[in-house]
Coordinates of C-alpha atoms and ligand atoms in Angstrom, one line a residue:
M1 CA 21.4 121.6 66.1
K2 CA 20.6 117.9 65.8
E3 CA 21.8 117.8 62.2
Q4 CA 25.0 119.6 63.1
I5 CA 25.7 117.0 65.8
Q6 CA 25.1 114.3 63.3
T7 CA 27.3 116.0 60.7
I8 CA 30.2 116.3 63.1
R9 CA 29.8 112.7 64.0
K10 CA 29.7 111.6 60.4
E11 CA 32.7 113.8 59.6
M12 CA 34.7 112.3 62.4
E13 CA 33.7 108.8 61.4
E14 CA 35.0 109.4 57.9
W15 CA 38.1 111.0 59.2
L16 CA 38.7 108.0 61.4
A17 CA 38.2 105.6 58.5
S18 CA 40.6 107.5 56.2
E19 CA 43.2 109.7 58.0
G20 CA 42.9 107.8 61.3
K21 CA 43.9 104.5 59.6
S22 CA 46.6 106.1 57.4
E23 CA 50.2 105.1 58.0
T24 CA 51.1 108.8 57.6
L25 CA 49.1 109.9 60.6
T26 CA 51.3 111.9 63.0
R27 CA 50.9 113.2 66.5
E28 CA 50.6 116.7 65.0
K29 CA 47.8 115.8 62.6
L30 CA 45.9 114.0 65.3
F31 CA 46.3 116.9 67.7
A32 CA 45.2 119.5 65.1
Y33 CA 42.1 117.5 64.4
K34 CA 41.3 117.1 68.1
M35 CA 41.6 120.8 68.5
E36 CA 39.3 121.4 65.5
L37 CA 36.6 119.5 67.4
L38 CA 37.3 119.8 71.1
G39 CA 39.5 122.9 71.3
K40 CA 38.2 126.0 73.0
T41 CA 37.1 127.4 69.7
G42 CA 36.4 123.9 68.2
K43 CA 33.2 122.8 66.5
I44 CA 31.9 120.8 69.5
S45 CA 32.7 123.6 71.9
A46 CA 30.8 126.0 69.6
L47 CA 27.8 123.8 69.7
S48 CA 27.9 123.8 73.5
K49 CA 27.9 127.5 73.4
G50 CA 24.9 127.4 71.1
M51 CA 22.9 125.5 73.7
R52 CA 21.8 128.9 75.0
D53 CA 19.6 129.4 72.0
V54 CA 17.9 126.0 72.2
S55 CA 14.4 126.0 73.4
S56 CA 13.8 124.7 76.8
E57 CA 11.8 121.7 75.6
D58 CA 14.4 120.6 73.1
R59 CA 17.3 121.2 75.5
P60 CA 17.3 117.9 77.4
E61 CA 17.4 115.8 74.2
I62 CA 19.9 118.1 72.4
G63 CA 22.1 118.3 75.5
K64 CA 22.2 114.6 75.8
L65 CA 23.1 114.1 72.2
L66 CA 25.8 116.7 72.5
S67 CA 27.4 115.2 75.6
E68 CA 27.3 111.8 73.9
L69 CA 29.1 113.2 70.9
R70 CA 31.7 114.8 73.1
R71 CA 32.3 111.6 75.1
W72 CA 32.4 109.6 71.9
A73 CA 34.9 111.9 70.3
E74 CA 37.1 112.0 73.4
E75 CA 37.1 108.2 73.6
N76 CA 38.1 107.9 70.0
F77 CA 40.9 110.4 70.4
E78 CA 42.2 108.5 73.4
T79 CA 42.2 105.2 71.5
M80 CA 43.9 106.9 68.5
E81 CA 46.6 108.4 70.7
A82 CA 47.3 105.1 72.4
A83 CA 47.5 103.3 69.0
L84 CA 49.8 106.0 67.7
K85 CA 52.1 105.7 70.7
K86 CA 52.3 102.0 70.2
R87 CA 53.2 102.4 66.6
E88 CA 55.9 104.9 67.3
L89 CA 57.4 102.5 69.9
E90 CA 57.4 99.6 67.4
Q91 CA 59.1 101.8 64.8
K92 CA 61.7 102.7 67.4
Y93 CA 62.3 99.0 68.3
A94 CA 62.6 98.1 64.6
T95 CA 65.0 100.9 63.7
E96 CA 67.1 101.2 66.8
R97 CA 67.7 97.5 67.3
L98 CA 71.2 96.5 68.5
D99 CA 72.9 93.6 66.7
V100 CA 74.6 91.7 69.5
T101 CA 76.2 89.3 67.0
M102 CA 78.3 92.1 65.4
P103 CA 82.0 91.6 66.0
A104 CA 83.2 93.7 69.0
K105 CA 85.7 96.5 68.7
F106 CA 88.9 95.4 70.3
T107 CA 90.3 98.0 72.7
G108 CA 93.2 95.9 74.0
T109 CA 93.9 94.6 77.5
G110 CA 96.5 95.8 79.9
S111 CA 99.4 93.8 81.3
V112 CA 101.0 93.4 84.7
H113 CA 103.9 95.8 85.2
P114 CA 107.3 94.0 85.4
V115 CA 108.0 95.4 88.9
T116 CA 104.6 94.1 90.0
L117 CA 105.5 90.7 88.5
V118 CA 108.7 90.6 90.5
R119 CA 107.0 91.7 93.7
E120 CA 104.3 89.0 93.3
E121 CA 106.9 86.4 92.6
L122 CA 109.0 87.3 95.6
I123 CA 106.0 87.3 97.9
D124 CA 105.1 83.9 96.4
I125 CA 108.6 82.5 97.0
F126 CA 109.0 83.8 100.6
S127 CA 105.4 83.3 101.8
G128 CA 105.9 79.6 100.8
M129 CA 108.7 79.7 103.4
G130 CA 106.4 81.1 106.1
F131 CA 106.9 84.8 105.7
D132 CA 104.1 87.3 106.5
V133 CA 103.8 90.6 104.6
F134 CA 103.8 94.0 106.4
E135 CA 103.5 97.3 104.6
G136 CA 104.6 100.4 106.4
P137 CA 104.0 104.1 105.6
E138 CA 105.9 105.9 102.8
I139 CA 106.0 109.2 104.8
E140 CA 108.0 108.0 107.7
R141 CA 109.6 109.3 110.9
D142 CA 113.3 109.9 111.0
Y143 CA 113.3 107.5 114.0
Y144 CA 112.1 104.5 112.0
N145 CA 114.0 105.2 108.8
F146 CA 117.3 106.0 110.5
Q147 CA 117.7 106.3 114.3
A148 CA 116.2 103.0 115.4
L149 CA 118.2 101.3 112.6
N150 CA 121.4 102.5 114.4
I151 CA 121.8 105.6 112.1
P152 CA 121.8 108.6 114.5
A153 CA 121.6 112.2 113.3
D154 CA 124.9 113.2 111.6
H155 CA 125.9 109.6 111.1
P156 CA 127.9 109.4 107.9
A157 CA 125.8 106.4 106.7
R158 CA 123.0 108.9 106.1
D159 CA 125.0 110.1 103.1
M160 CA 124.5 106.7 101.4
Q161 CA 120.9 107.7 100.9
D162 CA 120.2 111.2 99.7
T163 CA 116.9 111.6 101.5
F164 CA 113.9 113.8 100.8
F165 CA 112.9 115.4 104.1
V166 CA 109.3 116.6 104.6
T167 CA 110.0 118.3 107.9
K168 CA 112.8 117.9 110.4
E169 CA 111.1 114.8 111.8
F170 CA 109.3 113.4 108.8
L171 CA 110.8 112.1 105.5
L172 CA 110.0 110.0 102.4
R173 CA 111.3 106.7 103.5
S174 CA 114.7 105.9 101.8
Q175 CA 114.6 102.2 102.6
T176 CA 112.0 99.6 103.6
S177 CA 114.3 98.7 106.5
S178 CA 112.0 101.0 108.5
G179 CA 109.5 98.1 108.3
Q180 CA 111.8 96.0 110.4
I181 CA 111.4 98.4 113.4
R182 CA 107.7 98.8 113.0
V183 CA 107.3 95.0 113.0
M184 CA 109.7 94.3 115.9
E185 CA 108.0 97.0 118.1
N186 CA 104.7 95.2 117.8
K187 CA 105.6 91.5 117.6
R188 CA 107.7 89.2 119.7
P189 CA 109.9 86.6 118.0
P190 CA 109.7 84.3 116.2
I191 CA 109.4 86.8 113.4
K192 CA 109.4 86.1 109.7
V193 CA 108.3 89.0 107.7
L194 CA 108.5 90.7 104.3
S195 CA 108.1 94.4 103.9
P196 CA 107.6 95.5 100.3
G197 CA 107.0 99.1 99.1
R198 CA 108.1 102.3 97.5
V199 CA 111.2 104.1 98.6
Y200 CA 112.6 107.5 97.6
R201 CA 116.0 109.0 97.1
S202 CA 117.2 112.1 95.3
D203 CA 119.0 110.2 92.6
S204 CA 118.3 109.8 88.9
D205 CA 120.1 108.2 86.0
A206 CA 120.0 105.0 83.9
T207 CA 120.2 102.8 87.0
H208 CA 118.7 105.1 89.6
S209 CA 115.2 106.5 90.0
P210 CA 114.0 109.0 92.6
M211 CA 111.2 106.5 93.4
F212 CA 111.8 102.8 93.3
H213 CA 110.7 99.6 95.1
Q214 CA 112.3 97.5 97.7
M215 CA 111.4 94.3 99.6
E216 CA 112.8 94.0 103.1
G217 CA 113.1 90.6 104.7
L218 CA 113.5 90.0 108.4
V219 CA 113.8 86.8 110.5
V220 CA 114.3 86.9 114.3
D221 CA 114.4 83.7 116.4
K222 CA 116.7 81.7 118.6
N223 CA 119.9 80.0 117.2
I224 CA 119.9 81.6 113.8
T225 CA 123.1 81.8 111.8
L226 CA 124.5 83.5 108.7
N227 CA 124.2 80.1 107.0
D228 CA 120.4 80.2 107.4
L229 CA 120.5 83.5 105.5
K230 CA 122.7 82.0 102.8
G231 CA 120.4 78.9 102.5
L232 CA 117.4 81.2 102.2
L233 CA 119.0 83.3 99.5
D234 CA 120.2 80.3 97.6
E235 CA 116.6 79.1 97.4
F236 CA 115.4 82.6 96.4
A237 CA 118.0 82.7 93.6
R238 CA 117.1 79.4 92.2
R239 CA 113.4 80.1 92.2
M240 CA 113.7 83.7 90.9
F241 CA 116.2 82.9 88.1
T242 CA 117.4 79.4 87.2
S243 CA 118.1 76.2 89.2
E244 CA 121.8 76.8 88.3
T245 CA 122.0 80.2 89.9
K246 CA 124.5 80.5 92.8
T247 CA 124.9 83.1 95.5
R248 CA 128.1 84.7 96.8
L249 CA 128.4 86.8 100.0
R250 CA 130.9 89.6 100.2
P251 CA 131.7 91.5 103.4
S252 CA 130.1 94.9 103.6
Y253 CA 128.8 97.5 106.0
F254 CA 125.3 98.6 107.0
P255 CA 124.7 100.2 110.4
F256 CA 121.7 97.9 111.1
T257 CA 123.5 94.6 110.5
E258 CA 126.7 93.1 112.0
P259 CA 128.2 91.4 110.1
S260 CA 126.9 92.8 106.9
V261 CA 127.2 91.3 103.5
E262 CA 126.6 92.2 99.9
V263 CA 125.0 89.3 97.9
D264 CA 125.9 88.5 94.3
L265 CA 124.2 86.0 92.0
S266 CA 125.9 84.1 89.3
C267 CA 125.0 85.8 86.0
S268 CA 122.1 83.8 84.5
A269 CA 122.7 85.3 81.1
C270 CA 126.2 83.7 80.6
G271 CA 126.0 81.1 83.4
G272 CA 129.0 82.8 85.2
K273 CA 131.4 82.8 82.3
G274 CA 131.4 86.6 82.0
C275 CA 129.4 88.7 79.6
R276 CA 128.2 92.2 78.8
I277 CA 125.4 92.0 81.4
C278 CA 127.7 91.0 84.3
K279 CA 130.5 93.2 82.9
G280 CA 132.7 90.2 82.4
T281 CA 132.8 89.2 86.1
G282 CA 130.2 86.4 86.0
W283 CA 128.5 87.9 89.1
I284 CA 125.7 90.4 89.6
E285 CA 125.2 92.3 92.8
V286 CA 121.6 92.1 93.9
L287 CA 121.0 92.8 97.5
G288 CA 122.3 93.8 100.9
A289 CA 121.9 91.7 104.0
G290 CA 123.4 90.7 107.3
M291 CA 122.8 89.6 110.9
V292 CA 120.5 92.1 112.7
N293 CA 122.7 94.4 114.8
R294 CA 122.3 93.9 118.6
K295 CA 121.5 97.6 119.0
V296 CA 118.6 97.4 116.6
L297 CA 117.1 94.5 118.6
E298 CA 117.6 96.4 121.8
N299 CA 115.9 99.5 120.3
C300 CA 112.8 97.4 119.8
G301 CA 112.9 95.8 123.3
I302 CA 114.1 92.4 122.1
D303 CA 116.9 90.9 124.2
P304 CA 119.9 90.3 121.9
D305 CA 121.3 87.7 124.3
E306 CA 118.2 85.6 123.8
Y307 CA 117.3 86.3 120.2
I308 CA 119.2 86.7 117.0
G309 CA 118.1 87.5 113.4
F310 CA 119.0 88.3 109.9
A311 CA 117.7 90.8 107.4
F312 CA 118.0 91.5 103.7
G313 CA 116.9 94.3 101.4
I314 CA 116.1 93.6 97.7
G315 CA 115.7 96.3 95.0
L316 CA 112.7 95.2 92.8
E317 CA 113.7 97.2 89.8
R318 CA 117.2 95.7 89.9
I319 CA 115.7 92.2 89.9
A320 CA 113.3 93.1 87.1
M321 CA 116.2 94.5 85.0
I322 CA 118.3 91.4 85.5
K323 CA 115.5 89.0 85.0
Y324 CA 114.1 90.6 81.9
G325 CA 117.3 92.1 80.4
I326 CA 116.2 95.8 80.8
N327 CA 119.2 98.2 80.4
D328 CA 117.6 101.4 81.5
I329 CA 115.6 101.8 84.8
R330 CA 113.6 104.7 83.3
L331 CA 111.8 102.3 81.0
L332 CA 110.1 101.0 84.1
F333 CA 108.6 104.4 84.9
E334 CA 107.7 105.8 81.5
G335 CA 104.5 103.8 81.0
D336 CA 105.2 103.2 77.3
V337 CA 102.8 100.5 76.2
R338 CA 105.2 99.3 73.5
F339 CA 107.6 98.3 76.3
L340 CA 105.0 97.2 78.8
K341 CA 103.0 94.9 76.5
Q342 CA 106.0 92.6 76.2
F343 CA 105.3 91.4 79.6
R344 CA 101.8 90.1 78.7
N345 CA 101.6 86.4 78.7
Ligands
DAH401 N1 118.3 99.2 103.4 C1 119.5 98.9 102.6 C2 119.5 99.9 101.4 O1 118.5 100.4 101.1 C3 119.4 97.5 102.1 C4 119.7 96.5 103.1 C5 120.9 96.1 103.4 C6 118.6 96.0 103.8 C7 121.2 95.2 104.5 C8 118.8 95.1 104.9 C9 120.1 94.7 105.2 O2 117.9 94.6 105.6 O3 120.3 93.8 106.1 O4 120.5 100.1 100.8

């Protein structure tokens, strides 16, 4: 028995010196050898079983040698396993290293949409003149989109805007003018507010889209005149286009303004001489405006004898098309990167 214990120990020492030090040692090999010694049917386990046949006087000594062998073997396996793990990890670090100095793959950056550019520029221009921004809901009540704006049911002016109704009472707002009412219901004059957002109409061709963007402007205070509106629009035209751009007001009709005007800008492409863009007239129509109708003020609980105001509504796609020379509104909604990337700067 004693000799067997010594043989096993010697064998293992040799194994450790050769196999154990070898670069080719794997987990599998190590495990197999461990089983060969310490497994249920392994050599050391077999010796433990053989203890039965050892005489009682030799037993303490042999037992001690055997348990020493077992502990020694176990400790060695533990050290080996730890060393193997460390080596595997080092190999992984060496082979899976990331070279952070490699040139990056360029995936391209986005650009701000032209309608967003116009929206931001408008807000920038008008907020510089003291305007706040209010955004109303896109699903709107008939009351805010029409009735309170002096467009009762069955009024022919409803035909100007082919509206998407959700129910009898709710619709997809056809104009941001609804924002005027929502602001005036909640705030007393002086009021100076912009209301930008999406609007919807059942209309689709090269210059109309079923969803487009407007920016409403509203000013209510004492002693305001049409000339204040004109001055404000002059400033807007010069800032948005060129310092040479002029405005022209033409009489028009909107139920919520009285008097109402349509506003043209001198064509910045030809400087007003007449070209393809302005269809030879030298002027381009850009927005509707007017003095807020007394009835609209009354509907919002504002005394029209004390206060007066003006309002205007700008189509953002229209401004973008003029400013950037875009001839088809659908380009603004198709999301074609070849078109959109031209607006990166
Ligand atoms: N809401 C009108 C439209 O969508 C545009 C408009 C005209 C707005 C005159 C106004 C205004 O505030 O005063 O056609």
